């Protein structure tokens, strides 16, 4: 690589823009400490999503380096949002063999258990809620009453989850910062990809807001209609990213987590 330009740092890696000898511009993540399978997992997820959807191209990967094709970003417009909504629905509908994935998962640099287990409500609790709930409680970011509130969600998950759906091919961390607007649509980066519930990606887009969100959802629903009650289930699907944020950043996200848990319980 030549003409490397630093772009800052995030979690346990430095970010760079570089020019390769063959003239290609690339985006580079360079590990600042041993990361195990973190980059291999991200690369596997991007390639899997890219089979059916708008994911960034993986150029190279090693335990301490991830290189992606550079994405020239542009200002998002309503037409691009609609194109992305349709593309997201197509990617979701490509499906997955089970809830989970055949590679070890990570969200940021936190481990994410991708082992399959039963129905989506069972899998969501055991793989996406309970591990981070225990981690946050052990760190002192959540108290006993907080844990008890989330356990009430656990007890009612089969009721709260809505109609059963087959596993969808989801990004898993689909907040607006992981959606790069380019080429009249969008490109997905930084996935925690797995077979999951498609409403999870849509709830994540809503968590911190996305440009032209109504246009994204409208086009998505035209391509693949959502089950009745999906809006009321948004807080349920936001519990995982909010728990992850409590684990990563501490109790500042506690109130948002508890608000979402109460809203999920009240929705049924």
mmCIF file of N, CA, C and O in Angstrom, residues 82-170:
data_model
loop_
_atom_site.group_PDB
_atom_site.id
_atom_site.type_symbol
_atom_site.label_atom_id
_atom_site.label_comp_id
_atom_site.label_asym_id
_atom_site.label_seq_id
_atom_site.Cartn_x
_atom_site.Cartn_y
_atom_site.Cartn_z
ATOM 1 N N UNK A 82 -35.309 4.922 -1.488
ATOM 2 C CA UNK A 82 -36.233 3.909 -1.982
ATOM 3 C C UNK A 82 -35.480 2.739 -2.611
ATOM 4 O O UNK A 82 -35.846 1.571 -2.417
ATOM 5 N N UNK A 83 -34.417 3.041 -3.347
ATOM 6 C CA UNK A 83 -33.612 1.971 -3.943
ATOM 7 C C UNK A 83 -32.989 1.103 -2.849
ATOM 8 O O UNK A 83 -32.943 -0.132 -2.964
ATOM 9 N N UNK A 84 -32.525 1.732 -1.788
ATOM 10 C CA UNK A 84 -31.949 0.979 -0.677
ATOM 11 C C UNK A 84 -33.007 0.131 0.018
ATOM 12 O O UNK A 84 -32.758 -1.021 0.367
ATOM 13 N N UNK A 85 -34.191 0.680 0.221
ATOM 14 C CA UNK A 85 -35.264 -0.093 0.847
ATOM 15 C C UNK A 85 -35.587 -1.357 0.067
ATOM 16 O O UNK A 85 -35.749 -2.444 0.654
ATOM 17 N N UNK A 86 -35.649 -1.229 -1.242
ATOM 18 C CA UNK A 86 -35.921 -2.403 -2.073
ATOM 19 C C UNK A 86 -34.775 -3.405 -2.002
ATOM 20 O O UNK A 86 -34.993 -4.624 -1.896
ATOM 21 N N UNK A 87 -33.544 -2.897 -2.065
ATOM 22 C CA UNK A 87 -32.373 -3.782 -2.016
ATOM 23 C C UNK A 87 -32.278 -4.505 -0.675
ATOM 24 O O UNK A 87 -31.892 -5.680 -0.618
ATOM 25 N N UNK A 88 -32.637 -3.812 0.404
ATOM 26 C CA UNK A 88 -32.602 -4.431 1.724
ATOM 27 C C UNK A 88 -33.616 -5.568 1.813
ATOM 28 O O UNK A 88 -33.328 -6.648 2.351
ATOM 29 N N UNK A 89 -34.806 -5.355 1.250
ATOM 30 C CA UNK A 89 -35.826 -6.401 1.255
ATOM 31 C C UNK A 89 -35.368 -7.614 0.453
ATOM 32 O O UNK A 89 -35.577 -8.762 0.869
ATOM 33 N N UNK A 90 -34.754 -7.379 -0.699
ATOM 34 C CA UNK A 90 -34.253 -8.487 -1.517
ATOM 35 C C UNK A 90 -33.186 -9.271 -0.757
ATOM 36 O O UNK A 90 -33.169 -10.511 -0.767
ATOM 37 N N UNK A 91 -32.282 -8.555 -0.098
ATOM 38 C CA UNK A 91 -31.235 -9.226 0.680
ATOM 39 C C UNK A 91 -31.840 -10.059 1.806
ATOM 40 O O UNK A 91 -31.469 -11.224 2.007
ATOM 41 N N UNK A 92 -32.774 -9.486 2.548
ATOM 42 C CA UNK A 92 -33.426 -10.231 3.621
ATOM 43 C C UNK A 92 -34.099 -11.491 3.089
ATOM 44 O O UNK A 92 -34.001 -12.571 3.681
ATOM 45 N N UNK A 93 -34.783 -11.353 1.966
ATOM 46 C CA UNK A 93 -35.565 -12.463 1.431
ATOM 47 C C UNK A 93 -34.677 -13.589 0.905
ATOM 48 O O UNK A 93 -35.133 -14.728 0.754
ATOM 49 N N UNK A 94 -33.377 -13.314 0.681
ATOM 50 C CA UNK A 94 -32.448 -14.375 0.263
ATOM 51 C C UNK A 94 -32.312 -15.441 1.346
ATOM 52 O O UNK A 94 -31.957 -16.583 1.051
ATOM 53 N N UNK A 95 -32.577 -15.073 2.594
ATOM 54 C CA UNK A 95 -32.691 -16.047 3.656
ATOM 55 C C UNK A 95 -31.378 -16.571 4.202
ATOM 56 O O UNK A 95 -30.281 -16.193 3.789
ATOM 57 N N UNK A 96 -31.520 -17.482 5.158
ATOM 58 C CA UNK A 96 -30.389 -18.116 5.828
ATOM 59 C C UNK A 96 -30.807 -19.525 6.217
ATOM 60 O O UNK A 96 -32.002 -19.827 6.321
ATOM 61 N N UNK A 97 -29.818 -20.375 6.448
ATOM 62 C CA UNK A 97 -30.126 -21.751 6.782
ATOM 63 C C UNK A 97 -30.722 -21.931 8.153
ATOM 64 O O UNK A 97 -31.399 -22.936 8.420
ATOM 65 N N UNK A 98 -30.465 -20.981 9.046
ATOM 66 C CA UNK A 98 -30.952 -21.069 10.429
ATOM 67 C C UNK A 98 -30.789 -19.704 11.061
ATOM 68 O O UNK A 98 -30.151 -18.797 10.500
ATOM 69 N N UNK A 99 -31.370 -19.520 12.237
ATOM 70 C CA UNK A 99 -31.065 -18.324 13.021
ATOM 71 C C UNK A 99 -29.649 -18.499 13.567
ATOM 72 O O UNK A 99 -29.345 -19.446 14.294
ATOM 73 N N UNK A 100 -28.765 -17.573 13.208
ATOM 74 C CA UNK A 100 -27.349 -17.689 13.547
ATOM 75 C C UNK A 100 -26.519 -17.670 12.291
ATOM 76 O O UNK A 100 -26.958 -17.220 11.225
ATOM 77 N N UNK A 101 -25.288 -18.151 12.392
ATOM 78 C CA UNK A 101 -24.382 -18.170 11.243
ATOM 79 C C UNK A 101 -23.298 -19.217 11.475
ATOM 80 O O UNK A 101 -22.982 -19.540 12.623
ATOM 81 N N UNK A 102 -22.671 -19.719 10.393
ATOM 82 C CA UNK A 102 -21.623 -20.729 10.536
ATOM 83 C C UNK A 102 -20.243 -20.152 10.812
ATOM 84 O O UNK A 102 -19.241 -20.814 10.567
ATOM 85 N N UNK A 103 -20.168 -18.907 11.287
ATOM 86 C CA UNK A 103 -18.890 -18.307 11.685
ATOM 87 C C UNK A 103 -19.076 -17.648 13.047
ATOM 88 O O UNK A 103 -20.191 -17.267 13.426
ATOM 89 N N UNK A 104 -17.992 -17.514 13.809
ATOM 90 C CA UNK A 104 -18.101 -16.825 15.099
ATOM 91 C C UNK A 104 -18.447 -15.368 14.873
ATOM 92 O O UNK A 104 -17.912 -14.718 13.971
ATOM 93 N N UNK A 105 -19.365 -14.843 15.668
ATOM 94 C CA UNK A 105 -19.843 -13.487 15.458
ATOM 95 C C UNK A 105 -19.221 -12.479 16.400
ATOM 96 O O UNK A 105 -18.742 -12.804 17.492
ATOM 97 N N UNK A 106 -19.243 -11.218 15.963
ATOM 98 C CA UNK A 106 -18.802 -10.087 16.790
ATOM 99 C C UNK A 106 -19.676 -8.894 16.446
ATOM 100 O O UNK A 106 -20.120 -8.735 15.306
ATOM 101 N N UNK A 107 -19.913 -8.058 17.445
ATOM 102 C CA UNK A 107 -20.520 -6.759 17.211
ATOM 103 C C UNK A 107 -19.592 -5.755 17.859
ATOM 104 O O UNK A 107 -19.305 -5.847 19.050
ATOM 105 N N UNK A 108 -19.053 -4.813 17.062
ATOM 106 C CA UNK A 108 -17.849 -4.074 17.451
ATOM 107 C C UNK A 108 -16.789 -5.145 17.726
ATOM 108 O O UNK A 108 -16.568 -6.018 16.891
ATOM 109 N N UNK A 109 -16.158 -5.138 18.914
ATOM 110 C CA UNK A 109 -15.214 -6.206 19.222
ATOM 111 C C UNK A 109 -15.734 -7.112 20.332
ATOM 112 O O UNK A 109 -14.980 -7.867 20.949
ATOM 113 N N UNK A 110 -17.054 -7.070 20.581
ATOM 114 C CA UNK A 110 -17.673 -7.964 21.553
ATOM 115 C C UNK A 110 -18.057 -9.282 20.882
ATOM 116 O O UNK A 110 -18.597 -9.280 19.778
ATOM 117 N N UNK A 111 -17.816 -10.413 21.540
ATOM 118 C CA UNK A 111 -18.243 -11.695 20.976
ATOM 119 C C UNK A 111 -19.759 -11.747 20.827
ATOM 120 O O UNK A 111 -20.500 -11.198 21.639
ATOM 121 N N UNK A 112 -20.212 -12.425 19.791
ATOM 122 C CA UNK A 112 -21.636 -12.558 19.501
ATOM 123 C C UNK A 112 -21.882 -14.011 19.107
ATOM 124 O O UNK A 112 -21.376 -14.471 18.081
ATOM 125 N N UNK A 113 -22.595 -14.745 19.937
ATOM 126 C CA UNK A 113 -22.797 -16.172 19.715
ATOM 127 C C UNK A 113 -23.745 -16.402 18.543
ATOM 128 O O UNK A 113 -24.909 -16.012 18.599
ATOM 129 N N UNK A 114 -23.246 -17.030 17.500
ATOM 130 C CA UNK A 114 -24.051 -17.292 16.305
ATOM 131 C C UNK A 114 -24.576 -18.719 16.242
ATOM 132 O O UNK A 114 -25.128 -19.129 15.212
ATOM 133 N N UNK A 115 -24.415 -19.489 17.323
ATOM 134 C CA UNK A 115 -24.877 -20.875 17.307
ATOM 135 C C UNK A 115 -26.394 -20.926 17.129
ATOM 136 O O UNK A 115 -27.118 -20.172 17.777
ATOM 137 N N UNK A 116 -26.888 -21.825 16.279
ATOM 138 C CA UNK A 116 -28.342 -21.934 16.102
ATOM 139 C C UNK A 116 -29.001 -22.549 17.326
ATOM 140 O O UNK A 116 -28.387 -23.316 18.064
ATOM 141 N N UNK A 117 -30.254 -22.168 17.541
ATOM 142 C CA UNK A 117 -31.039 -22.769 18.630
ATOM 143 C C UNK A 117 -32.517 -22.486 18.424
ATOM 144 O O UNK A 117 -32.973 -21.363 18.597
ATOM 145 N N UNK A 118 -33.285 -23.497 18.070
ATOM 146 C CA UNK A 118 -34.742 -23.455 18.086
ATOM 147 C C UNK A 118 -35.366 -22.306 17.325
ATOM 148 O O UNK A 118 -34.886 -21.850 16.291
ATOM 149 N N UNK A 119 -36.473 -21.836 17.869
ATOM 150 C CA UNK A 119 -37.255 -20.770 17.260
ATOM 151 C C UNK A 119 -36.583 -19.418 17.486
ATOM 152 O O UNK A 119 -35.681 -19.277 18.325
ATOM 153 N N UNK A 120 -37.078 -18.394 16.758
ATOM 154 C CA UNK A 120 -36.472 -17.074 16.924
ATOM 155 C C UNK A 120 -36.606 -16.543 18.353
ATOM 156 O O UNK A 120 -35.612 -16.011 18.879
ATOM 157 N N UNK A 121 -37.755 -16.626 19.030
ATOM 158 C CA UNK A 121 -37.807 -16.123 20.408
ATOM 159 C C UNK A 121 -36.775 -16.789 21.314
ATOM 160 O O UNK A 121 -36.108 -16.107 22.107
ATOM 161 N N UNK A 122 -36.594 -18.105 21.217
ATOM 162 C CA UNK A 122 -35.586 -18.798 22.022
ATOM 163 C C UNK A 122 -34.190 -18.316 21.662
ATOM 164 O O UNK A 122 -33.366 -18.043 22.542
ATOM 165 N N UNK A 123 -33.933 -18.219 20.367
ATOM 166 C CA UNK A 123 -32.608 -17.820 19.896
ATOM 167 C C UNK A 123 -32.298 -16.370 20.276
ATOM 168 O O UNK A 123 -31.184 -16.064 20.717
ATOM 169 N N UNK A 124 -33.270 -15.501 20.117
ATOM 170 C CA UNK A 124 -33.056 -14.090 20.423
ATOM 171 C C UNK A 124 -32.683 -13.913 21.888
ATOM 172 O O UNK A 124 -31.764 -13.147 22.210
ATOM 173 N N UNK A 125 -33.365 -14.598 22.778
ATOM 174 C CA UNK A 125 -33.031 -14.465 24.191
ATOM 175 C C UNK A 125 -31.653 -15.065 24.494
ATOM 176 O O UNK A 125 -30.802 -14.386 25.095
ATOM 177 N N UNK A 126 -31.424 -16.283 24.065
ATOM 178 C CA UNK A 126 -30.207 -16.978 24.485
ATOM 179 C C UNK A 126 -28.955 -16.479 23.780
ATOM 180 O O UNK A 126 -27.862 -16.558 24.348
ATOM 181 N N UNK A 127 -29.107 -15.940 22.566
ATOM 182 C CA UNK A 127 -27.933 -15.518 21.789
ATOM 183 C C UNK A 127 -27.751 -14.002 21.689
ATOM 184 O O UNK A 127 -26.628 -13.543 21.469
ATOM 185 N N UNK A 128 -28.828 -13.228 21.851
ATOM 186 C CA UNK A 128 -28.715 -11.795 21.624
ATOM 187 C C UNK A 128 -29.086 -10.939 22.840
ATOM 188 O O UNK A 128 -28.718 -9.758 22.874
ATOM 189 N N UNK A 129 -29.783 -11.489 23.799
ATOM 190 C CA UNK A 129 -30.140 -10.687 24.975
ATOM 191 C C UNK A 129 -29.424 -11.158 26.241
ATOM 192 O O UNK A 129 -28.723 -10.375 26.883
ATOM 193 N N UNK A 130 -29.583 -12.402 26.600
ATOM 194 C CA UNK A 130 -29.039 -12.859 27.886
ATOM 195 C C UNK A 130 -27.530 -12.654 28.033
ATOM 196 O O UNK A 130 -27.081 -12.176 29.087
ATOM 197 N N UNK A 131 -26.688 -12.961 27.022
ATOM 198 C CA UNK A 131 -25.243 -12.773 27.232
ATOM 199 C C UNK A 131 -24.863 -11.329 27.566
ATOM 200 O O UNK A 131 -24.012 -11.087 28.432
ATOM 201 N N UNK A 132 -25.493 -10.369 26.909
ATOM 202 C CA UNK A 132 -25.152 -8.964 27.154
ATOM 203 C C UNK A 132 -25.823 -8.450 28.423
ATOM 204 O O UNK A 132 -25.278 -7.564 29.100
ATOM 205 N N UNK A 133 -26.983 -9.005 28.750
ATOM 206 C CA UNK A 133 -27.628 -8.655 30.008
ATOM 207 C C UNK A 133 -26.738 -9.065 31.180
ATOM 208 O O UNK A 133 -26.513 -8.272 32.116
ATOM 209 N N UNK A 134 -26.216 -10.285 31.147
ATOM 210 C CA UNK A 134 -25.335 -10.748 32.226
ATOM 211 C C UNK A 134 -24.042 -9.946 32.267
ATOM 212 O O UNK A 134 -23.542 -9.602 33.342
ATOM 213 N N UNK A 135 -23.507 -9.642 31.112
ATOM 214 C CA UNK A 135 -22.256 -8.860 31.053
ATOM 215 C C UNK A 135 -22.456 -7.474 31.653
ATOM 216 O O UNK A 135 -21.632 -6.994 32.437
ATOM 217 N N UNK A 136 -23.567 -6.829 31.304
ATOM 218 C CA UNK A 136 -23.845 -5.489 31.824
ATOM 219 C C UNK A 136 -24.111 -5.525 33.324
ATOM 220 O O UNK A 136 -23.683 -4.625 34.069
ATOM 221 N N UNK A 137 -24.817 -6.558 33.770
ATOM 222 C CA UNK A 137 -25.083 -6.683 35.210
ATOM 223 C C UNK A 137 -23.791 -6.939 35.977
ATOM 224 O O UNK A 137 -23.555 -6.341 37.045
ATOM 225 N N UNK A 138 -22.933 -7.798 35.462
ATOM 226 C CA UNK A 138 -21.658 -8.093 36.131
ATOM 227 C C UNK A 138 -20.771 -6.860 36.212
ATOM 228 O O UNK A 138 -20.001 -6.696 37.169
ATOM 229 N N UNK A 139 -20.888 -5.969 35.217
ATOM 230 C CA UNK A 139 -20.086 -4.734 35.218
ATOM 231 C C UNK A 139 -20.683 -3.651 36.103
ATOM 232 O O UNK A 139 -20.069 -2.598 36.294
ATOM 233 N N UNK A 140 -21.881 -3.882 36.641
ATOM 234 C CA UNK A 140 -22.533 -2.898 37.492
ATOM 235 C C UNK A 140 -23.312 -1.841 36.753
ATOM 236 O O UNK A 140 -23.812 -0.895 37.370
ATOM 237 N N UNK A 141 -23.467 -1.998 35.432
ATOM 238 C CA UNK A 141 -24.209 -1.013 34.649
ATOM 239 C C UNK A 141 -25.715 -1.202 34.756
ATOM 240 O O UNK A 141 -26.483 -0.284 34.464
ATOM 241 N N UNK A 142 -26.153 -2.402 35.142
ATOM 242 C CA UNK A 142 -27.571 -2.696 35.350
ATOM 243 C C UNK A 142 -27.743 -3.320 36.726
ATOM 244 O O UNK A 142 -26.906 -4.120 37.166
ATOM 245 N N UNK A 143 -28.852 -2.968 37.397
ATOM 246 C CA UNK A 143 -29.141 -3.506 38.711
ATOM 247 C C UNK A 143 -30.109 -4.671 38.663
ATOM 248 O O UNK A 143 -30.590 -5.067 37.589
ATOM 249 N N UNK A 144 -30.444 -5.197 39.833
ATOM 250 C CA UNK A 144 -31.321 -6.361 39.901
ATOM 251 C C UNK A 144 -32.700 -6.078 39.308
ATOM 252 O O UNK A 144 -33.266 -6.924 38.608
ATOM 253 N N UNK A 145 -33.254 -4.911 39.578
ATOM 254 C CA UNK A 145 -34.569 -4.578 39.038
ATOM 255 C C UNK A 145 -34.527 -4.476 37.512
ATOM 256 O O UNK A 145 -35.485 -4.848 36.828
ATOM 257 N N UNK A 146 -33.414 -3.980 36.996
ATOM 258 C CA UNK A 146 -33.257 -3.888 35.544
ATOM 259 C C UNK A 146 -33.232 -5.272 34.915
ATOM 260 O O UNK A 146 -33.887 -5.529 33.887
ATOM 261 N N UNK A 147 -32.475 -6.174 35.532
ATOM 262 C CA UNK A 147 -32.403 -7.544 35.039
ATOM 263 C C UNK A 147 -33.786 -8.194 35.093
ATOM 264 O O UNK A 147 -34.214 -8.876 34.155
ATOM 265 N N UNK A 148 -34.504 -7.957 36.171
ATOM 266 C CA UNK A 148 -35.840 -8.541 36.327
ATOM 267 C C UNK A 148 -36.785 -8.050 35.241
ATOM 268 O O UNK A 148 -37.624 -8.815 34.737
ATOM 269 N N UNK A 149 -36.660 -6.777 34.852
ATOM 270 C CA UNK A 149 -37.504 -6.240 33.784
ATOM 271 C C UNK A 149 -37.227 -6.967 32.471
ATOM 272 O O UNK A 149 -38.157 -7.351 31.748
ATOM 273 N N UNK A 150 -35.961 -7.177 32.142
ATOM 274 C CA UNK A 150 -35.626 -7.896 30.909
ATOM 275 C C UNK A 150 -36.068 -9.356 30.987
ATOM 276 O O UNK A 150 -36.452 -9.949 29.964
ATOM 277 N N UNK A 151 -36.037 -9.934 32.167
ATOM 278 C CA UNK A 151 -36.511 -11.315 32.309
ATOM 279 C C UNK A 151 -38.023 -11.411 32.119
ATOM 280 O O UNK A 151 -38.534 -12.451 31.678
ATOM 281 N N UNK A 152 -38.747 -10.347 32.398
ATOM 282 C CA UNK A 152 -40.174 -10.319 32.078
ATOM 283 C C UNK A 152 -40.369 -10.368 30.564
ATOM 284 O O UNK A 152 -41.306 -11.016 30.073
ATOM 285 N N UNK A 153 -39.504 -9.674 29.820
ATOM 286 C CA UNK A 153 -39.545 -9.766 28.358
ATOM 287 C C UNK A 153 -39.286 -11.211 27.931
ATOM 288 O O UNK A 153 -39.981 -11.752 27.066
ATOM 289 N N UNK A 154 -38.281 -11.837 28.532
ATOM 290 C CA UNK A 154 -37.980 -13.242 28.205
ATOM 291 C C UNK A 154 -39.213 -14.127 28.372
ATOM 292 O O UNK A 154 -39.519 -14.949 27.501
ATOM 293 N N UNK A 155 -39.902 -13.952 29.476
ATOM 294 C CA UNK A 155 -41.033 -14.820 29.782
ATOM 295 C C UNK A 155 -42.181 -14.655 28.781
ATOM 296 O O UNK A 155 -42.987 -15.573 28.608
ATOM 297 N N UNK A 156 -42.237 -13.504 28.118
ATOM 298 C CA UNK A 156 -43.335 -13.242 27.194
ATOM 299 C C UNK A 156 -42.884 -13.201 25.723
ATOM 300 O O UNK A 156 -43.665 -12.852 24.851
ATOM 301 N N UNK A 157 -41.646 -13.589 25.479
ATOM 302 C CA UNK A 157 -41.123 -13.465 24.115
ATOM 303 C C UNK A 157 -41.952 -14.202 23.059
ATOM 304 O O UNK A 157 -42.193 -13.641 21.971
ATOM 305 N N UNK A 158 -42.406 -15.426 23.301
ATOM 306 C CA UNK A 158 -43.219 -16.065 22.260
ATOM 307 C C UNK A 158 -44.445 -15.250 21.878
ATOM 308 O O UNK A 158 -44.854 -15.224 20.715
ATOM 309 N N UNK A 159 -45.020 -14.559 22.858
ATOM 310 C CA UNK A 159 -46.188 -13.701 22.605
ATOM 311 C C UNK A 159 -45.786 -12.394 21.936
ATOM 312 O O UNK A 159 -46.475 -11.895 21.036
ATOM 313 N N UNK A 160 -44.664 -11.829 22.359
ATOM 314 C CA UNK A 160 -44.249 -10.512 21.878
ATOM 315 C C UNK A 160 -43.652 -10.550 20.475
ATOM 316 O O UNK A 160 -43.639 -9.535 19.779
ATOM 317 N N UNK A 161 -43.161 -11.714 20.053
ATOM 318 C CA UNK A 161 -42.384 -11.812 18.818
ATOM 319 C C UNK A 161 -43.213 -11.672 17.557
ATOM 320 O O UNK A 161 -42.659 -11.427 16.474
ATOM 321 N N UNK A 162 -44.526 -11.834 17.645
ATOM 322 C CA UNK A 162 -45.367 -11.727 16.459
ATOM 323 C C UNK A 162 -45.362 -13.008 15.643
ATOM 324 O O UNK A 162 -44.859 -14.045 16.085
ATOM 325 N N UNK A 163 -45.909 -12.950 14.431
ATOM 326 C CA UNK A 163 -45.989 -14.161 13.595
ATOM 327 C C UNK A 163 -44.600 -14.734 13.304
ATOM 328 O O UNK A 163 -43.639 -13.990 13.078
ATOM 329 N N UNK A 164 -44.504 -16.055 13.306
ATOM 330 C CA UNK A 164 -43.227 -16.710 13.019
ATOM 331 C C UNK A 164 -42.807 -16.433 11.579
ATOM 332 O O UNK A 164 -43.633 -16.417 10.670
ATOM 333 N N UNK A 165 -41.516 -16.189 11.381
ATOM 334 C CA UNK A 165 -40.957 -15.982 10.057
ATOM 335 C C UNK A 165 -39.698 -16.824 9.913
ATOM 336 O O UNK A 165 -39.011 -17.093 10.903
ATOM 337 N N UNK A 166 -39.356 -17.235 8.691
ATOM 338 C CA UNK A 166 -38.104 -17.963 8.482
ATOM 339 C C UNK A 166 -36.912 -17.027 8.668
ATOM 340 O O UNK A 166 -37.063 -15.807 8.616
ATOM 341 N N UNK A 167 -35.719 -17.564 8.891
ATOM 342 C CA UNK A 167 -34.538 -16.712 9.053
ATOM 343 C C UNK A 167 -34.278 -15.860 7.814
ATOM 344 O O UNK A 167 -34.326 -16.361 6.691
ATOM 345 N N UNK A 168 -34.021 -14.595 8.030
ATOM 346 C CA UNK A 168 -33.664 -13.677 6.950
ATOM 347 C C UNK A 168 -32.160 -13.422 6.958
ATOM 348 O O UNK A 168 -31.488 -13.582 7.984
ATOM 349 N N UNK A 169 -31.634 -12.997 5.840
ATOM 350 C CA UNK A 169 -30.210 -12.651 5.728
ATOM 351 C C UNK A 169 -30.047 -11.200 6.154
ATOM 352 O O UNK A 169 -30.258 -10.278 5.369
ATOM 353 N N UNK A 170 -29.677 -10.981 7.425
ATOM 354 C CA UNK A 170 -29.679 -9.619 7.949
ATOM 355 C C UNK A 170 -28.271 -9.105 8.244
ATOM 356 O O UNK A 170 -27.336 -9.867 8.478
#
